[in-house]
Short mmCIF file of N, CA and C in Angstrom, two decimals:
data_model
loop_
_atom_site.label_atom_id
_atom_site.label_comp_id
_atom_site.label_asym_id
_atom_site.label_seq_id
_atom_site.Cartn_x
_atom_site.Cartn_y
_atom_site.Cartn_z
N UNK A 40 19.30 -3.52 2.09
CA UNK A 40 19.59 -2.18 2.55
C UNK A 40 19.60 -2.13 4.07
N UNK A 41 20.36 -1.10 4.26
CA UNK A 41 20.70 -0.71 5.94
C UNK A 41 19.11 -0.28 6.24
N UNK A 42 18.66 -0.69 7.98
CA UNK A 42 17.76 0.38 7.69
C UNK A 42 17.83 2.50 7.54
N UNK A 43 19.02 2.48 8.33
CA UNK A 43 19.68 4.17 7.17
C UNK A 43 19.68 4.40 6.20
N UNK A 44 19.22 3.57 4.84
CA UNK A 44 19.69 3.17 3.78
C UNK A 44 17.99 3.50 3.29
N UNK A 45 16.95 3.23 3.93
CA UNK A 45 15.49 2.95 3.38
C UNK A 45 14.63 4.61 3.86
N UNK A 46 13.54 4.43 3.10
CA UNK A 46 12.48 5.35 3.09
C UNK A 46 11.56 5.53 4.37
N UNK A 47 11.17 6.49 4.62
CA UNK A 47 9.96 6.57 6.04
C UNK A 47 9.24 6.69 5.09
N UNK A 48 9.23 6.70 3.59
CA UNK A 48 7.57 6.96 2.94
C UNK A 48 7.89 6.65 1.76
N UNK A 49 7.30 5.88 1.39
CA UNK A 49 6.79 5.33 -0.06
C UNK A 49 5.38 5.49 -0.67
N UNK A 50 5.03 6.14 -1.88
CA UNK A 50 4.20 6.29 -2.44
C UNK A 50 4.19 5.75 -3.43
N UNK A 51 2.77 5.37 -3.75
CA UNK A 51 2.47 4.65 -5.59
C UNK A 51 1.43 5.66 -6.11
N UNK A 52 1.21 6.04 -6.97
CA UNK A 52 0.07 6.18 -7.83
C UNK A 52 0.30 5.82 -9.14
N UNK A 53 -0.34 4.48 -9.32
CA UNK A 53 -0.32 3.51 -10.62
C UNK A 53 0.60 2.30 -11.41
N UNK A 54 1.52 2.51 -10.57
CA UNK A 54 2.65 1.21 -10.33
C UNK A 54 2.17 -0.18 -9.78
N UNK A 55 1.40 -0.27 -8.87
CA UNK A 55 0.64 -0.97 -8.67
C UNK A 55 -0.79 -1.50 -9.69
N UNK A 56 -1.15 -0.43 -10.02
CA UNK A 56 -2.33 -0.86 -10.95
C UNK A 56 -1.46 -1.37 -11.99
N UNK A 57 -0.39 -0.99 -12.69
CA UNK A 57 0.00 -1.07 -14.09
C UNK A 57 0.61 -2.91 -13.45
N UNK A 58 1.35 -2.83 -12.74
CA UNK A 58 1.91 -4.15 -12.38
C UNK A 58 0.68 -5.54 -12.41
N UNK A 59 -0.26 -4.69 -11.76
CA UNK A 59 -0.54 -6.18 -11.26
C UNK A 59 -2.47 -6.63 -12.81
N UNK A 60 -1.42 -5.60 -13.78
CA UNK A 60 -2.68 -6.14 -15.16
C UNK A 60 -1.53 -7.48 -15.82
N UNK A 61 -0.28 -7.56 -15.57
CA UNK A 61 0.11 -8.53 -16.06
C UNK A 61 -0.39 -10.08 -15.43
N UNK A 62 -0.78 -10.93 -16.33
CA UNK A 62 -0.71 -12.34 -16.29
C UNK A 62 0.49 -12.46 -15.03
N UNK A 63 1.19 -12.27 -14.94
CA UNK A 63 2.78 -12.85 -14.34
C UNK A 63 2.78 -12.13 -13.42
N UNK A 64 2.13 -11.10 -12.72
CA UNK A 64 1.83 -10.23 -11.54
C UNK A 64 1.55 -11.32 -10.26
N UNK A 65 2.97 -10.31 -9.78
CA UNK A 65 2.99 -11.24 -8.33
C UNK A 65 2.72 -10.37 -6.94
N UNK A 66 1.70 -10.50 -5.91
CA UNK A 66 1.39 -9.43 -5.28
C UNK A 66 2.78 -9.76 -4.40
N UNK A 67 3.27 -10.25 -3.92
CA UNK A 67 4.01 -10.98 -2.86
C UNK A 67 5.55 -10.32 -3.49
N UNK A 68 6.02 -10.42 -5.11
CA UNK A 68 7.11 -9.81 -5.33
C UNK A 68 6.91 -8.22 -5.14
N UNK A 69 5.83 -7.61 -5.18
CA UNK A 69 6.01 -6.25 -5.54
C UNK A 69 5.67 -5.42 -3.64
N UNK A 70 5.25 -6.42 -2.98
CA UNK A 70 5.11 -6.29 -1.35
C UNK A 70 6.37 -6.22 -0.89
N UNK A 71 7.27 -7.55 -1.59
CA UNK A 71 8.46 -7.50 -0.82
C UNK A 71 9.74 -6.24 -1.40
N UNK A 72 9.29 -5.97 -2.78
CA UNK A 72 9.82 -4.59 -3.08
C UNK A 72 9.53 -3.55 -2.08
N UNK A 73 8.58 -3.09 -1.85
CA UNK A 73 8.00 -2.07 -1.56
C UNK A 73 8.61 -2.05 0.51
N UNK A 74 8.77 -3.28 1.09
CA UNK A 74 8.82 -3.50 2.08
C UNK A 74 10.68 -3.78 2.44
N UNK A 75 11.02 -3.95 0.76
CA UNK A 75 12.69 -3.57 1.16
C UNK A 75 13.36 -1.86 1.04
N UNK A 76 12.48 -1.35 0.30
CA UNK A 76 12.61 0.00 0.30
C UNK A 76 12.19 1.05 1.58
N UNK A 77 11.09 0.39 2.75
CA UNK A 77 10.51 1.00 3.44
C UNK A 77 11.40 0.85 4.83
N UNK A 78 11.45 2.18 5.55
CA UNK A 78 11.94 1.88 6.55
C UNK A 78 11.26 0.70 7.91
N UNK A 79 12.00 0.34 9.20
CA UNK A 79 10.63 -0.35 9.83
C UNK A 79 9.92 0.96 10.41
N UNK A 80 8.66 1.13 10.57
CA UNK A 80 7.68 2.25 11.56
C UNK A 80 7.54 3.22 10.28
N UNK A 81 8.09 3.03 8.71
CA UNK A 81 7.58 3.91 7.85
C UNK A 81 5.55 3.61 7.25
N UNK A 82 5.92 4.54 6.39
CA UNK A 82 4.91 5.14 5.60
C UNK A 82 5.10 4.69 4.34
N UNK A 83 3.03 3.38 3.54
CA UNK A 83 3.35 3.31 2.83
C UNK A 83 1.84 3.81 2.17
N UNK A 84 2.09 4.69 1.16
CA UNK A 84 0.76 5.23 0.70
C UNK A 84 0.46 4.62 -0.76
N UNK A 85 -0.49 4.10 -0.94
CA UNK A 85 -1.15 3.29 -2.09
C UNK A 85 -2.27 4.50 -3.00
N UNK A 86 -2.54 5.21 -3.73
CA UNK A 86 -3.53 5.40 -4.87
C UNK A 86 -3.86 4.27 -5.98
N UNK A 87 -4.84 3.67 -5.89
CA UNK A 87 -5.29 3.13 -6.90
C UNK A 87 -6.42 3.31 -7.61
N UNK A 88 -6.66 2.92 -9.03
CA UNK A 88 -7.92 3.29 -9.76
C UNK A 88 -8.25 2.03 -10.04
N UNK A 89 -7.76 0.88 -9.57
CA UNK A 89 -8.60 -0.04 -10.16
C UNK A 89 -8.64 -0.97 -8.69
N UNK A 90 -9.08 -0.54 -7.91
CA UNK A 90 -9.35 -1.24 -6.55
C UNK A 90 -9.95 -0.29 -5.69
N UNK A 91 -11.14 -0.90 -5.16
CA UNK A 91 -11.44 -0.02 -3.54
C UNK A 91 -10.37 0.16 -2.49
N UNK A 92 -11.33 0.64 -1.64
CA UNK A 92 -10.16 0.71 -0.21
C UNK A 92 -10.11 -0.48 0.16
N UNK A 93 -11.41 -1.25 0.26
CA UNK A 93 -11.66 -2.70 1.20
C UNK A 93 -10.35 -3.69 0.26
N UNK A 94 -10.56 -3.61 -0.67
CA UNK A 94 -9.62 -4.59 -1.51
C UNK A 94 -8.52 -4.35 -1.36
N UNK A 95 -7.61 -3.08 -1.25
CA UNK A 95 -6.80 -2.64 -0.99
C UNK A 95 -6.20 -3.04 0.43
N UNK A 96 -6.82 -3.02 1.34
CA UNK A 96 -6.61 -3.07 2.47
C UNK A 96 -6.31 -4.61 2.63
N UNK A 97 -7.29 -5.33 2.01
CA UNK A 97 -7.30 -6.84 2.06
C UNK A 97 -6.00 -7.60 1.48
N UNK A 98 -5.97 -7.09 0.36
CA UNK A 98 -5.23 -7.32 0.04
C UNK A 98 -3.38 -7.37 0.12
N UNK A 99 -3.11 -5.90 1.40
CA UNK A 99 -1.72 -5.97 1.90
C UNK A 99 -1.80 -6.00 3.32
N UNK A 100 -2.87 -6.23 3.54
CA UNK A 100 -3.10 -7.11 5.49
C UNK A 100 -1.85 -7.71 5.61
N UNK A 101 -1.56 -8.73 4.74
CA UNK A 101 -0.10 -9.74 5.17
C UNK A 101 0.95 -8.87 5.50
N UNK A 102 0.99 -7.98 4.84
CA UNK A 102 2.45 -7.17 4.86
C UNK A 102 2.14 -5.91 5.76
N UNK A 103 1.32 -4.83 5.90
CA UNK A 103 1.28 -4.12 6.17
C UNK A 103 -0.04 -3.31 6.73
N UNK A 104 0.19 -2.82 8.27
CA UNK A 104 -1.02 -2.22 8.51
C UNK A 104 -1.61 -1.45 8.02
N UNK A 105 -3.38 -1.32 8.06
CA UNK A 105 -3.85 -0.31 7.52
C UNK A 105 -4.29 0.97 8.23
N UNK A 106 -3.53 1.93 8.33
CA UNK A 106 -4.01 3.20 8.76
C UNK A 106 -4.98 4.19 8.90
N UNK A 107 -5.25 4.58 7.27
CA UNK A 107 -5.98 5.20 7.25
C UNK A 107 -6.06 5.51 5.57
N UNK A 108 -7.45 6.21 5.19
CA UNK A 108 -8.01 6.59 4.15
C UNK A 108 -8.19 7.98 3.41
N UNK A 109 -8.17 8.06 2.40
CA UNK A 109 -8.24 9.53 1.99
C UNK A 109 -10.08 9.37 1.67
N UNK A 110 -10.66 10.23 1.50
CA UNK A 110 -12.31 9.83 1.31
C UNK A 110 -12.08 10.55 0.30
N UNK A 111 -12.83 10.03 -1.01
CA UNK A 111 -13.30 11.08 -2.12
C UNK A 111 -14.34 11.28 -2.78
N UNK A 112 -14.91 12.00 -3.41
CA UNK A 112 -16.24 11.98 -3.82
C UNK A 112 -16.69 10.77 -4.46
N UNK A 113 -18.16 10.04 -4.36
CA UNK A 113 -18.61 9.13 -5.11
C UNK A 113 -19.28 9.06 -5.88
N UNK A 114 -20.12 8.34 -6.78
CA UNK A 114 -21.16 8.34 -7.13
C UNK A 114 -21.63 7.00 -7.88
N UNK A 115 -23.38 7.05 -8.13
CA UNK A 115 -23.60 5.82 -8.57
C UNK A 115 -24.04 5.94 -9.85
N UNK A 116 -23.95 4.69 -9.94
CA UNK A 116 -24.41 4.00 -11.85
C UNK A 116 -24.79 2.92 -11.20
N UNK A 117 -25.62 2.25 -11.98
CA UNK A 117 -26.46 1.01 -12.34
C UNK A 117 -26.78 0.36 -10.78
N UNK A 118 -27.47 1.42 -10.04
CA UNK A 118 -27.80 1.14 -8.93
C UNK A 118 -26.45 0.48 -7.47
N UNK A 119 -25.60 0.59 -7.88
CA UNK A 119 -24.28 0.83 -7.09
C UNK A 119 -23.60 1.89 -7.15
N UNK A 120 -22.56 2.38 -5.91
CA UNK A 120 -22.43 3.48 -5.67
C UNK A 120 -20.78 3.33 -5.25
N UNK A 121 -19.57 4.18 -5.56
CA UNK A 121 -18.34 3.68 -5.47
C UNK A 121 -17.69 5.14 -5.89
N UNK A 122 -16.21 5.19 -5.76
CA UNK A 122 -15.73 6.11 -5.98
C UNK A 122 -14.33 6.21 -6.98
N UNK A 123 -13.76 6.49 -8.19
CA UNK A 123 -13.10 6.59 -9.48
C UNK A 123 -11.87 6.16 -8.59
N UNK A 124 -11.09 6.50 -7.18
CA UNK A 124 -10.10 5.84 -7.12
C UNK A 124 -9.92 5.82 -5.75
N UNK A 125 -8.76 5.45 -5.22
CA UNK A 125 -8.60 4.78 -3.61
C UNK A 125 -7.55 4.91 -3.10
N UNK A 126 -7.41 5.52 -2.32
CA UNK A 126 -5.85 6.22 -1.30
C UNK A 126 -5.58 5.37 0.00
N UNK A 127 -4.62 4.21 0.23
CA UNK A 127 -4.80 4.45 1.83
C UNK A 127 -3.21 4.42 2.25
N UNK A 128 -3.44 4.62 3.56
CA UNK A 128 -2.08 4.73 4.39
C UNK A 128 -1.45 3.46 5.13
N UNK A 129 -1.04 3.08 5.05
CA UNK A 129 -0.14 1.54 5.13
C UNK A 129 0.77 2.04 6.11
N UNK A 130 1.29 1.20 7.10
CA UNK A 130 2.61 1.47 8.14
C UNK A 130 3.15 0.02 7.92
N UNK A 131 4.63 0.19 8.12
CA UNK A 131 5.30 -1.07 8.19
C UNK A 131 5.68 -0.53 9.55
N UNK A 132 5.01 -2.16 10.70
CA UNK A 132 5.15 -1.96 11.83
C UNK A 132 7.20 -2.42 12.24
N UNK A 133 7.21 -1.32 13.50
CA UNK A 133 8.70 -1.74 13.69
C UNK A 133 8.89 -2.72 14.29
N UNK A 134 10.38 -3.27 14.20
CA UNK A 134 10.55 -4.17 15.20
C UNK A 134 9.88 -4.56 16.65
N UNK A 135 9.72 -5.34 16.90
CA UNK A 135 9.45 -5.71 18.40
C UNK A 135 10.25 -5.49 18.88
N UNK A 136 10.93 -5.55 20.18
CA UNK A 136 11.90 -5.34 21.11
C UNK A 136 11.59 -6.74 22.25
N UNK A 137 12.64 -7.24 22.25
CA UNK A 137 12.32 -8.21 23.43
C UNK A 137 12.99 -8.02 24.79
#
């Protein structure tokens, strides 16, 4: 795609979780989806329920900066403390300019 052609914002809630329960889940194919759809200097927002933020974040470091977080209520069980699901804000940085 042109970049005229791509998104300033991409959102998931659960495309990601549902993808990556398969055996055959590739983080790297569904990055480079997500990163051909995105404009450069866009917006990429992640919800997940089966990952923290830290994992989240860790996990698309390669591809994409991490911005920022939605905070949501927590709570604990069995002496750990965590929260039902995880929002963050991703930028695909733009070109450099030389």
């Amino acid at each position: 795609l042109r970049d005229d052609e791509r998104f300033g914002l991409v959102h998931d809630k659960g495309t990601f979780d549902a993808i990556m329960l398969s055996t055959s889940a590739s983080l790297q194919a569904y990055a480079a989806a997500v990163l051909a759809a995105l404009a450069p200097g866009g917006w990429f927002v992640l919800t997940s329920c089966n990952n923290t933020v830290g994992e989240l974040e860790a996990q698309f470091e390669p591809f994409f900066h991490a911005h920022a977080h939605i905070p949501y209520p927590t709570f604990a069980f069995g002496g750990g403390s965590g929260a039902a699901v995880a929002t963050v804000a991703f930028r695909r940085e733009p070109p450099t300019r030389r």
